[in-house]
Coordinates of C-alpha atoms in Angstrom, one line a residue:
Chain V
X14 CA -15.3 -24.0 21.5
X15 CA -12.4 -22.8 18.7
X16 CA -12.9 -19.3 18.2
X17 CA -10.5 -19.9 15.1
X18 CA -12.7 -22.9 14.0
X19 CA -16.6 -22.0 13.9
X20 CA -17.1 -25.0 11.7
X21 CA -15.7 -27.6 14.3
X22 CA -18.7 -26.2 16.9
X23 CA -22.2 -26.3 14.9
X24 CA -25.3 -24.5 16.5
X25 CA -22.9 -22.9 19.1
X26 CA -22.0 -19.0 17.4
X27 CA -18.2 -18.4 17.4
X28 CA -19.0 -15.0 17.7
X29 CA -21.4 -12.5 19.1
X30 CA -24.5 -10.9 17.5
X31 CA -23.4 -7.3 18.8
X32 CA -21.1 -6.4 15.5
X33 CA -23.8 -7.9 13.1
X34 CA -26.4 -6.0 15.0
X35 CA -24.5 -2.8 15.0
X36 CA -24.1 -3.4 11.3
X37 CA -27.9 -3.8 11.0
X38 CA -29.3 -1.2 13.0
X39 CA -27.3 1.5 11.7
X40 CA -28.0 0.6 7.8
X41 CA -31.6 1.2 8.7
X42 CA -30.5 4.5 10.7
X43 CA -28.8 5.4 7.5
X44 CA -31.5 4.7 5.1
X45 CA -34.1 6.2 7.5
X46 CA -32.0 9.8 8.1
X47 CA -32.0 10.3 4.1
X48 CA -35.5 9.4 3.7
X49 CA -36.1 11.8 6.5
X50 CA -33.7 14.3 4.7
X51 CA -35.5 14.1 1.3
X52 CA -38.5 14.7 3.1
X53 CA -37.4 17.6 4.5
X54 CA -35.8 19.4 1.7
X55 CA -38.9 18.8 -0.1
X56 CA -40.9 20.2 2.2
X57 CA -39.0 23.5 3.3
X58 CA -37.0 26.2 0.9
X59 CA -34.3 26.6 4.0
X60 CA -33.9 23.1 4.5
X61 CA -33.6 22.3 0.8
X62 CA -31.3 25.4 0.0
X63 CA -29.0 24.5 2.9
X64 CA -28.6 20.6 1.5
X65 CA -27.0 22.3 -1.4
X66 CA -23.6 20.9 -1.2
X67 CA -22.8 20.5 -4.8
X68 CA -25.1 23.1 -6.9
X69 CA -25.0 21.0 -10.5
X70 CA -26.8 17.6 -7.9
X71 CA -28.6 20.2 -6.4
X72 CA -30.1 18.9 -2.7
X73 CA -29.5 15.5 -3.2
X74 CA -25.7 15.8 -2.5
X75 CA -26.2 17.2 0.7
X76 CA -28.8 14.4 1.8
X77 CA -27.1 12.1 0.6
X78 CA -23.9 13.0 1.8
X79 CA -25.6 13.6 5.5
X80 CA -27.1 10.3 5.3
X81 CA -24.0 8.8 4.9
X82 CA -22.3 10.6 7.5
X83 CA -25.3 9.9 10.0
X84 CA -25.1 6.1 8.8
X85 CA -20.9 5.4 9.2
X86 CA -21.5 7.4 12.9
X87 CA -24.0 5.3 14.0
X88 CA -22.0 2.5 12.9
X89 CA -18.9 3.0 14.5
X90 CA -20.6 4.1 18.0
X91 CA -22.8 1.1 17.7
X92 CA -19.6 -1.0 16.6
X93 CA -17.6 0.4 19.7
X94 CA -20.6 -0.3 22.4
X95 CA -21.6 -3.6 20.8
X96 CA -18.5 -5.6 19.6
X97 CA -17.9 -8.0 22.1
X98 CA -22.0 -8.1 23.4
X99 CA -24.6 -10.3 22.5
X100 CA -27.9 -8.1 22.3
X101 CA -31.0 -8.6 21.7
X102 CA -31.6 -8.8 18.0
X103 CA -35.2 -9.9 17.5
X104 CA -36.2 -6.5 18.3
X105 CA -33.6 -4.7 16.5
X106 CA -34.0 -6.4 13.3
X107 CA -38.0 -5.1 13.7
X108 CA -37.1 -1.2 14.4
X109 CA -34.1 -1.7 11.5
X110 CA -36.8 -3.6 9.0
X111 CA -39.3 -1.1 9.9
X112 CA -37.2 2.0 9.6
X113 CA -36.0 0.8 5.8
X114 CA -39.7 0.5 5.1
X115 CA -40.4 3.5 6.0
X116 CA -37.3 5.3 4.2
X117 CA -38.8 3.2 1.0
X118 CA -42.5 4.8 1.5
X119 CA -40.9 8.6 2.7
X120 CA -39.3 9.0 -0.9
X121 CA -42.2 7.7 -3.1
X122 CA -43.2 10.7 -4.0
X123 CA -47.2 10.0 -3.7
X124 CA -47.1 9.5 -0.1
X125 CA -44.5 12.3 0.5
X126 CA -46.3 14.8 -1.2
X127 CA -49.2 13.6 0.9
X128 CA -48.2 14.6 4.3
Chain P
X3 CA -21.8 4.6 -35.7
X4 CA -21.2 7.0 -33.0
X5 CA -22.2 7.9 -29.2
X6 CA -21.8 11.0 -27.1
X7 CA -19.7 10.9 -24.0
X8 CA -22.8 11.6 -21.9
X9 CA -24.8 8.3 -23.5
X10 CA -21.5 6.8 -23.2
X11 CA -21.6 7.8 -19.2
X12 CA -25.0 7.0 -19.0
X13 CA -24.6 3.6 -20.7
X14 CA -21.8 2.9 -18.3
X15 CA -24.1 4.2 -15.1
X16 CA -26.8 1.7 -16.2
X17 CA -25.8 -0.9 -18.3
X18 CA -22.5 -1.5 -16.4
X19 CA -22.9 -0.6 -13.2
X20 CA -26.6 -1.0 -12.7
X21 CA -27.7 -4.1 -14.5
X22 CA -24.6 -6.1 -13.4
X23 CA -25.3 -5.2 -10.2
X24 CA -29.5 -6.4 -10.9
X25 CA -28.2 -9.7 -12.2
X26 CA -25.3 -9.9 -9.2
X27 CA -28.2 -9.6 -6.6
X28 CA -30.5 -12.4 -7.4
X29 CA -27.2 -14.8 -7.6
X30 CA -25.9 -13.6 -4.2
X31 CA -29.8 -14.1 -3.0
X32 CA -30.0 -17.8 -4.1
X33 CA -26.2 -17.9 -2.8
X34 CA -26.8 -16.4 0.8
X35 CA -29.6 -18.1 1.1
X36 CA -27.9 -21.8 0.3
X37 CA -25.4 -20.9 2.4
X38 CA -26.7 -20.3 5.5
X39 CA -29.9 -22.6 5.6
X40 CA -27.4 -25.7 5.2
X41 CA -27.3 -27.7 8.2
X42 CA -23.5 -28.6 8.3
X43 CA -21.1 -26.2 8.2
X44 CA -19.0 -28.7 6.0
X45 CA -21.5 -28.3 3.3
X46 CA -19.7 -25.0 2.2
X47 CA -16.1 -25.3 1.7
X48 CA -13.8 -22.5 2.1
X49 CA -13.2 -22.0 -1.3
X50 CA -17.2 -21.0 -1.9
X51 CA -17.2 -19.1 1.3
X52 CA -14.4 -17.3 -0.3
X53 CA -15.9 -16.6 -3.7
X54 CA -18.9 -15.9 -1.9
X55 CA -16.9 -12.6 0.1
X56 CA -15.1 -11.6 -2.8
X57 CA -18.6 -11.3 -4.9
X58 CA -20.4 -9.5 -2.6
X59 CA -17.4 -7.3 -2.5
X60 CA -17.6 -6.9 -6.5
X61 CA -21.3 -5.9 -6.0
X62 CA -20.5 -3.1 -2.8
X63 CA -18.3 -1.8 -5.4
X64 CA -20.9 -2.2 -8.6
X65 CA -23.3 -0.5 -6.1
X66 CA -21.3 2.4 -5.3
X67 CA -20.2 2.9 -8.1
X68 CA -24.0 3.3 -9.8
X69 CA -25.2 5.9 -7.2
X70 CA -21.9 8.1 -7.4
X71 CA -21.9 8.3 -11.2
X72 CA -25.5 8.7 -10.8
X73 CA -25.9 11.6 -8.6
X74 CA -22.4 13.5 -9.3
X75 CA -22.2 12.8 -12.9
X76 CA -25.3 12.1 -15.1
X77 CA -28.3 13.7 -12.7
X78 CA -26.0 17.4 -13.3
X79 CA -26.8 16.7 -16.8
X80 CA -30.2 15.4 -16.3
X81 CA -31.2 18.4 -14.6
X82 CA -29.5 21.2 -15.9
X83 CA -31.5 24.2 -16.2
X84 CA -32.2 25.4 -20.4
X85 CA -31.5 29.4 -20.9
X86 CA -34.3 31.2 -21.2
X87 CA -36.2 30.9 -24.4
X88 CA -35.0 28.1 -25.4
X89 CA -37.3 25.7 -27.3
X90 CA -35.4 22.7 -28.2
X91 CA -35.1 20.9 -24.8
X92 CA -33.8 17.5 -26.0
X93 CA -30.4 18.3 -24.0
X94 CA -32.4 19.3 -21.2
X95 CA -34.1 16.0 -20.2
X96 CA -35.6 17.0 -16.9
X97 CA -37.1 20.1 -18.6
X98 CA -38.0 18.0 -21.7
X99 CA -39.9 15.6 -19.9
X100 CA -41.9 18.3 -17.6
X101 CA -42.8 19.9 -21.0
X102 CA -45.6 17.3 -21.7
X103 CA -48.0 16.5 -19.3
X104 CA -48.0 12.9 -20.8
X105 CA -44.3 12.3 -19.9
X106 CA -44.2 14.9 -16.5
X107 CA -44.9 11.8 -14.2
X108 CA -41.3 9.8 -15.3
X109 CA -39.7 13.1 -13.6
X110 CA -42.3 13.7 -11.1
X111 CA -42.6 10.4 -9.8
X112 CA -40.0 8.1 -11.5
X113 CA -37.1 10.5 -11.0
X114 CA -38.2 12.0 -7.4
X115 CA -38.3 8.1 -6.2
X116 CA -35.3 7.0 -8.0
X117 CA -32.8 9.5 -6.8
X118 CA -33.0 8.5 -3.0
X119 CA -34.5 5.2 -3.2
X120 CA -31.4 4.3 -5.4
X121 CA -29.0 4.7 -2.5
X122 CA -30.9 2.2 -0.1
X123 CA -29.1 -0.4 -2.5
X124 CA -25.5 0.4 -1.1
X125 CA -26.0 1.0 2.3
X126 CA -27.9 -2.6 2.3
X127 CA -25.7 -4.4 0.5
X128 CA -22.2 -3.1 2.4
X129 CA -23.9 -3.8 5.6
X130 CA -24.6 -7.7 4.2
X131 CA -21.2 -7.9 2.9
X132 CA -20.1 -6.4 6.2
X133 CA -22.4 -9.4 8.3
X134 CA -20.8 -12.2 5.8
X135 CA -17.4 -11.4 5.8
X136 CA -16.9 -11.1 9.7
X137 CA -19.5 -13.9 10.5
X138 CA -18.7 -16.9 7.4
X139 CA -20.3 -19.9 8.0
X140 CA -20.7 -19.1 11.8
X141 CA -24.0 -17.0 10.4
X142 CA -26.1 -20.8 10.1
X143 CA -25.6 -20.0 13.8
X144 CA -27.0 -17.1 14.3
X145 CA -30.9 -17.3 12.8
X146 CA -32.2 -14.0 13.0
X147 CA -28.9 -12.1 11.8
X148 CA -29.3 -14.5 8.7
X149 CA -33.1 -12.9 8.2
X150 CA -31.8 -9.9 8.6
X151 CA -28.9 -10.3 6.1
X152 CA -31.3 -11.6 3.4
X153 CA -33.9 -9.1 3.9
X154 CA -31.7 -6.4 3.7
X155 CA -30.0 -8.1 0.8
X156 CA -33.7 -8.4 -0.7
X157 CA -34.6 -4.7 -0.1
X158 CA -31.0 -4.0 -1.7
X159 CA -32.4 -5.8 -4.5
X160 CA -35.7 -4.1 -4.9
X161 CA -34.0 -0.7 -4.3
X162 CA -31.9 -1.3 -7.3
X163 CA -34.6 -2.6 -9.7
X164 CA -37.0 0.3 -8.7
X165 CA -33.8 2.4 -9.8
X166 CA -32.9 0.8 -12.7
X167 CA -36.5 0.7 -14.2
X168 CA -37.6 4.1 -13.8
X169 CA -33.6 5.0 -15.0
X170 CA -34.6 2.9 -18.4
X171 CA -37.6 4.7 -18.4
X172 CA -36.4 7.7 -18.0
X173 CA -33.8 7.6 -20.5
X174 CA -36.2 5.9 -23.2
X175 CA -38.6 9.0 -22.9
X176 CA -35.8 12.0 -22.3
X177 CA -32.0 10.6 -22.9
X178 CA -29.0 12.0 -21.6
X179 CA -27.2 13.5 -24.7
X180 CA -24.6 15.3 -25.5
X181 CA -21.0 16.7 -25.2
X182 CA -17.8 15.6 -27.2
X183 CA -18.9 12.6 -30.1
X184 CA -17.1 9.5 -29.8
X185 CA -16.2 7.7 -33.2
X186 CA -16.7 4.1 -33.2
X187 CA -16.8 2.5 -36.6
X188 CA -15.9 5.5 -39.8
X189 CA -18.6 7.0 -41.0
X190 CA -20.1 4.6 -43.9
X191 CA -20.6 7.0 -47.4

Protein backbone atom coordinates (compact mmCIF):
# COMPACT_ATOMS: atom_id res chain seq x y z
CA UNK A 1 0.00 0.00 0.00
CA UNK A 2 1.36 3.83 -0.85
CA UNK A 3 0.55 5.87 1.93
CA UNK A 4 1.43 8.83 -0.52
CA UNK A 5 -0.86 7.29 -3.21
CA UNK A 6 -4.48 6.26 -1.80
CA UNK A 7 -5.74 6.23 -5.36
CA UNK A 8 -3.20 3.39 -6.48
CA UNK A 9 -4.90 1.02 -3.49
CA UNK A 10 -8.93 1.16 -3.93
CA UNK A 11 -11.21 -0.34 -1.06
CA UNK A 12 -7.97 -0.61 1.20
CA UNK A 13 -8.07 3.03 3.49
CA UNK A 14 -4.64 4.82 3.28
CA UNK A 15 -5.43 6.14 6.50
CA UNK A 16 -7.04 5.39 9.74
CA UNK A 17 -10.61 6.28 10.87
CA UNK A 18 -9.33 7.61 14.42
CA UNK A 19 -8.61 11.47 13.14
CA UNK A 20 -12.03 11.44 11.21
CA UNK A 21 -13.69 10.00 14.18
CA UNK A 22 -12.05 12.39 16.55
CA UNK A 23 -13.24 15.11 14.18
CA UNK A 24 -16.78 13.69 14.41
CA UNK A 25 -17.34 12.95 17.82
CA UNK A 26 -16.23 16.12 19.13
CA UNK A 27 -18.48 18.25 16.58
CA UNK A 28 -21.41 16.55 18.22
CA UNK A 29 -19.70 17.15 21.85
CA UNK A 30 -19.50 20.73 20.69
CA UNK A 31 -22.94 21.15 19.43
CA UNK A 32 -24.41 19.11 22.34
CA UNK A 33 -22.41 21.30 25.35
CA UNK A 34 -24.12 24.65 23.79
CA UNK A 35 -27.41 23.14 23.45
CA UNK A 36 -26.90 21.98 27.00
CA UNK A 37 -25.62 25.58 27.83
CA UNK A 38 -28.67 27.34 26.29
CA UNK A 39 -30.64 25.21 28.25
CA UNK A 40 -29.15 26.07 31.23
CA UNK A 41 -29.04 29.72 31.06
CA UNK A 42 -32.52 29.67 30.25
CA UNK A 43 -33.45 27.85 32.96
CA UNK A 44 -31.44 29.46 35.95
CA UNK A 45 -30.71 33.43 36.70
CA UNK A 46 -27.06 32.34 38.04
CA UNK A 47 -26.30 30.26 35.24
CA UNK A 48 -27.50 32.82 32.69
CA UNK A 49 -25.94 35.90 34.51
CA UNK A 50 -22.63 34.12 34.77
CA UNK A 51 -22.65 33.27 30.67
CA UNK A 52 -22.48 37.02 30.46
CA UNK A 53 -19.28 37.47 28.72
CA UNK A 54 -20.08 40.31 26.43
CA UNK A 55 -23.17 42.36 28.08
CA UNK A 56 -24.48 44.02 24.54
CA UNK A 57 -24.83 39.59 23.20
CA UNK A 58 -25.90 39.09 26.47
CA UNK A 59 -25.70 35.01 27.51
CA UNK A 60 -25.19 33.88 24.16
CA UNK A 61 -21.44 35.04 24.09
CA UNK A 62 -20.60 33.03 26.91
CA UNK A 63 -22.35 29.79 25.56
CA UNK A 64 -21.27 30.14 22.75
CA UNK A 65 -17.85 30.91 23.52
CA UNK A 66 -17.86 27.79 26.10
CA UNK A 67 -19.18 25.59 23.46
CA UNK A 68 -16.45 26.39 21.44
CA UNK A 69 -13.87 25.91 23.92
CA UNK A 70 -15.48 22.51 25.13
CA UNK A 71 -15.65 21.52 21.27
CA UNK A 72 -11.70 22.44 20.05
CA UNK A 73 -10.76 20.45 23.74
CA UNK A 74 -12.44 17.62 22.92
CA UNK A 75 -10.92 17.69 19.61
CA UNK A 76 -7.57 17.99 20.26
CA UNK A 77 -7.63 15.23 23.21
CA UNK A 78 -9.62 13.03 20.91
CA UNK A 79 -7.06 13.97 17.97
CA UNK A 80 -3.96 13.13 20.36
CA UNK A 81 -5.53 9.55 21.57
CA UNK A 82 -6.98 8.66 18.19
CA UNK A 83 -4.63 9.72 15.29
CA UNK A 84 -2.82 6.82 14.44
CA UNK A 85 -6.00 4.23 15.66
CA UNK A 86 -8.64 2.75 13.84
CA UNK A 87 -11.86 2.76 16.24
CA UNK A 88 -14.85 1.72 16.09
CA UNK A 89 -16.98 4.28 14.18
CA UNK A 90 -20.39 2.69 13.72
CA UNK A 91 -21.14 3.51 17.21
CA UNK A 92 -19.54 6.78 17.42
CA UNK A 93 -21.21 8.19 14.44
CA UNK A 94 -24.77 6.98 16.51
CA UNK A 95 -23.76 8.82 19.95
CA UNK A 96 -22.32 11.97 17.50
CA UNK A 97 -25.71 11.91 15.23
CA UNK A 98 -27.76 11.49 18.27
CA UNK A 99 -26.08 14.13 20.33
CA UNK A 100 -26.56 16.87 17.29
CA UNK A 101 -30.22 15.86 17.33
CA UNK A 102 -30.56 16.39 20.44
CA UNK A 103 -28.59 19.89 20.53
CA UNK A 104 -31.27 20.67 17.46
CA UNK A 105 -34.49 19.73 19.77
CA UNK A 106 -32.66 21.46 23.24
CA UNK A 107 -32.78 24.94 21.55
CA UNK A 108 -36.25 24.83 19.92
CA UNK A 109 -37.74 26.75 22.20
CA UNK A 110 -41.15 24.66 22.49
CA UNK A 111 -39.53 21.61 23.83
CA UNK A 112 -37.04 23.59 26.04
CA UNK A 113 -39.53 25.55 27.66
CA UNK A 114 -41.21 22.16 28.17
CA UNK A 115 -38.92 20.49 30.55
CA UNK B 1 -31.47 55.98 -2.39
CA UNK B 2 -29.86 55.37 0.79
CA UNK B 3 -29.18 52.60 3.65
CA UNK B 4 -28.14 52.72 7.20
CA UNK B 5 -24.93 51.12 8.31
CA UNK B 6 -26.82 48.75 10.50
CA UNK B 7 -29.22 47.44 7.28
CA UNK B 8 -25.96 47.67 5.56
CA UNK B 9 -24.44 45.17 8.36
CA UNK B 10 -27.40 43.22 8.35
CA UNK B 11 -27.58 42.92 4.54
CA UNK B 12 -24.02 41.76 4.67
CA UNK B 13 -24.76 39.14 7.70
CA UNK B 14 -27.53 37.63 5.56
CA UNK B 15 -27.50 38.32 2.14
CA UNK B 16 -23.59 37.79 1.95
CA UNK B 17 -22.66 35.68 4.33
CA UNK B 18 -25.82 33.67 4.98
CA UNK B 19 -27.39 32.98 1.60
CA UNK B 20 -23.99 32.30 -0.07
CA UNK B 21 -23.38 30.03 2.36
CA UNK B 22 -27.43 28.31 1.77
CA UNK B 23 -26.64 28.12 -1.93
CA UNK B 24 -22.68 26.89 -1.18
CA UNK B 25 -24.24 23.92 0.94
CA UNK B 26 -26.56 22.23 -1.45
CA UNK B 27 -23.51 22.35 -4.17
CA UNK B 28 -20.94 20.85 -1.79
CA UNK B 29 -23.92 18.22 -0.90
CA UNK B 30 -24.46 17.04 -4.55
CA UNK B 31 -20.47 17.49 -4.66
CA UNK B 32 -19.56 15.24 -1.47
CA UNK B 33 -21.82 13.09 -2.32
CA UNK B 34 -20.52 12.46 -6.17
CA UNK B 35 -17.35 12.28 -4.86
CA UNK B 36 -17.29 9.66 -2.61
CA UNK B 37 -20.00 7.18 -3.95
CA UNK B 38 -17.73 6.87 -7.18
CA UNK B 39 -16.30 3.57 -7.45
CA UNK B 40 -12.81 4.42 -8.89
CA UNK B 41 -10.82 6.69 -7.37
CA UNK B 42 -9.69 7.92 -10.90
CA UNK B 43 -13.12 9.21 -11.43
CA UNK B 44 -12.08 12.44 -9.51
CA UNK B 45 -9.08 14.07 -10.64
CA UNK B 46 -6.93 16.03 -8.52
CA UNK B 47 -7.90 19.16 -9.90
CA UNK B 48 -11.77 18.61 -8.51
CA UNK B 49 -10.55 17.16 -5.35
CA UNK B 50 -8.70 20.38 -5.10
CA UNK B 51 -11.61 22.77 -5.94
CA UNK B 52 -13.55 20.63 -3.89
CA UNK B 53 -11.08 21.58 -0.47
CA UNK B 54 -10.74 25.01 -1.36
CA UNK B 55 -14.71 25.38 -1.51
CA UNK B 56 -15.52 23.85 1.51
CA UNK B 57 -12.85 26.16 2.87
CA UNK B 58 -14.77 29.29 1.27
CA UNK B 59 -17.89 27.99 3.06
CA UNK B 60 -15.97 27.34 6.83
CA UNK B 61 -15.15 30.88 6.31
CA UNK B 62 -18.79 32.09 4.87
CA UNK B 63 -20.08 30.17 8.01
CA UNK B 64 -18.08 31.82 10.45
CA UNK B 65 -18.24 34.64 9.39
CA UNK B 66 -22.38 34.67 9.56
CA UNK B 67 -22.59 33.61 13.25
CA UNK B 68 -19.75 36.09 14.43
CA UNK B 69 -21.35 39.18 12.68
CA UNK B 70 -24.48 37.70 13.94
CA UNK B 71 -24.00 37.34 17.52
CA UNK B 72 -21.27 40.24 18.17
CA UNK B 73 -22.60 42.66 15.78
CA UNK B 74 -26.30 42.82 14.66
CA UNK B 75 -28.07 40.67 17.82
CA UNK B 76 -26.40 43.91 20.29
CA UNK B 77 -28.50 45.93 18.05
CA UNK B 78 -31.37 43.53 17.84
CA UNK B 79 -31.72 43.42 21.41
CA UNK B 80 -30.79 46.54 22.84
CA UNK B 81 -32.96 47.56 25.57
CA UNK B 82 -35.39 51.12 24.75
CA UNK B 83 -35.16 53.84 27.73
CA UNK B 84 -37.87 53.98 29.62
CA UNK B 85 -40.96 55.46 28.17
CA UNK B 86 -40.17 55.30 25.09
CA UNK B 87 -42.95 54.57 22.57
CA UNK B 88 -41.47 54.46 19.17
CA UNK B 89 -39.66 51.02 19.27
CA UNK B 90 -38.82 50.63 15.53
CA UNK B 91 -34.91 50.91 16.52
CA UNK B 92 -35.56 48.49 19.17
CA UNK B 93 -36.54 45.35 17.09
CA UNK B 94 -36.60 42.75 19.87
CA UNK B 95 -38.76 45.07 21.98
CA UNK B 96 -40.81 46.03 18.89
CA UNK B 97 -41.69 42.66 18.02
CA UNK B 98 -42.62 41.58 21.85
CA UNK B 99 -44.98 44.67 21.72
CA UNK B 100 -47.71 42.75 19.58
CA UNK B 101 -48.74 39.54 20.54
CA UNK B 102 -49.27 38.83 16.76
CA UNK B 103 -45.44 39.28 16.06
CA UNK B 104 -44.06 38.08 19.89
CA UNK B 105 -43.56 34.43 18.45
CA UNK B 106 -40.70 35.63 15.55
CA UNK B 107 -38.76 36.67 18.90
CA UNK B 108 -40.04 34.07 21.16
CA UNK B 109 -39.56 31.22 18.97
CA UNK B 110 -37.79 32.32 15.78
CA UNK B 111 -35.16 34.33 17.53
CA UNK B 112 -34.67 31.89 20.74
CA UNK B 113 -34.04 28.94 18.02
CA UNK B 114 -32.06 30.91 15.71
CA UNK B 115 -29.46 32.22 17.90
CA UNK B 116 -27.97 28.80 18.98
CA UNK B 117 -29.20 26.67 16.31
CA UNK B 118 -27.29 28.97 13.94
CA UNK B 119 -23.96 27.97 15.26
CA UNK B 120 -24.53 24.04 14.66
CA UNK B 121 -23.75 25.27 10.92
CA UNK B 122 -19.99 25.99 11.63
CA UNK B 123 -19.02 23.49 13.90
CA UNK B 124 -20.59 20.87 11.11
CA UNK B 125 -19.24 22.21 8.32
CA UNK B 126 -15.31 22.80 9.74
CA UNK B 127 -15.45 19.30 10.95
CA UNK B 128 -16.51 18.05 7.08
CA UNK B 129 -13.95 20.19 5.69
CA UNK B 130 -11.63 18.96 8.35
CA UNK B 131 -12.68 14.91 7.27
CA UNK B 132 -12.22 15.92 3.38
CA UNK B 133 -9.13 17.73 3.45
CA UNK B 134 -7.10 15.08 5.53
CA UNK B 135 -8.89 11.97 4.01
CA UNK B 136 -9.39 13.04 -0.23
CA UNK B 137 -10.42 10.52 -2.19
CA UNK B 138 -9.20 7.79 0.40
CA UNK B 139 -12.92 8.74 2.09
CA UNK B 140 -14.72 6.17 -0.90
CA UNK B 141 -12.72 3.93 1.52
CA UNK B 142 -13.96 4.49 4.47
CA UNK B 143 -18.14 4.10 4.30
CA UNK B 144 -19.34 5.20 7.48
CA UNK B 145 -17.02 8.36 7.90
CA UNK B 146 -18.57 9.25 4.37
CA UNK B 147 -22.23 9.03 6.20
CA UNK B 148 -21.05 10.79 8.76
CA UNK B 149 -19.49 13.60 6.62
CA UNK B 150 -22.74 14.10 4.67
CA UNK B 151 -25.03 13.95 7.48
CA UNK B 152 -23.18 16.36 9.30
CA UNK B 153 -22.83 18.34 6.09
CA UNK B 154 -26.81 17.88 5.78
CA UNK B 155 -27.58 19.06 9.42
CA UNK B 156 -25.00 22.01 8.60
CA UNK B 157 -27.32 22.73 5.94
CA UNK B 158 -30.61 22.63 7.83
CA UNK B 159 -28.98 24.50 10.66
CA UNK B 160 -28.30 27.32 8.31
CA UNK B 161 -31.67 27.44 6.56
CA UNK B 162 -33.56 27.28 9.96
CA UNK B 163 -31.28 30.48 10.61
CA UNK B 164 -31.59 32.19 7.57
CA UNK B 165 -35.47 31.93 7.47
CA UNK B 166 -36.48 32.91 10.81
CA UNK B 167 -33.41 35.84 10.28
CA UNK B 168 -35.58 36.95 6.98
CA UNK B 169 -38.45 36.73 9.02
CA UNK B 170 -37.35 38.47 11.53
CA UNK B 171 -36.03 41.35 9.80
CA UNK B 172 -39.25 41.60 7.47
CA UNK B 173 -41.42 42.07 10.69
CA UNK B 174 -38.78 44.20 13.02
CA UNK B 175 -35.57 45.38 10.83
CA UNK B 176 -32.33 46.27 12.14
CA UNK B 177 -32.10 50.15 11.48
CA UNK B 178 -30.17 52.70 12.17
CA UNK B 179 -26.81 54.57 12.91
CA UNK B 180 -24.74 56.73 10.33
CA UNK B 181 -26.84 56.90 6.60
CA UNK B 182 -24.93 55.80 3.83
CA UNK B 183 -25.48 57.86 0.42
CA UNK B 184 -25.71 55.73 -2.58
CA UNK B 185 -27.18 57.46 -5.52
CA UNK B 186 -27.88 61.78 -4.77
CA UNK B 187 -30.88 62.44 -3.56
CA UNK B 188 -33.39 62.87 -6.81
CA UNK B 189 -35.43 66.62 -6.31
Amino acid sequence: MNASHPAASPNVPAITNGSGAAAILSAGIGAFALAVLAFAGDKSATVKSILVFYKPTGALSGVTTTAILIWLLAWGILELRWRAKTVALGTLNIVALTMLALSFLLTFPPIADRL
Amino acid sequence: MEITVRSLWTMIHGMGFGALYLLACSGALVELYRFTISPAPSASTPGQERFLKVYLIAMVILAWAAVLTGTYLIYPWYRAAPPPGTVDLSMFPQHLLMSNSGTIGWHSLGMEWKEHVAWFAPISITMVAFVFIRYGRDLSNHRQLRAAVLCFAAASFLAAGIAGLFGAMINKYAPVQGGHTIQLSPRSN
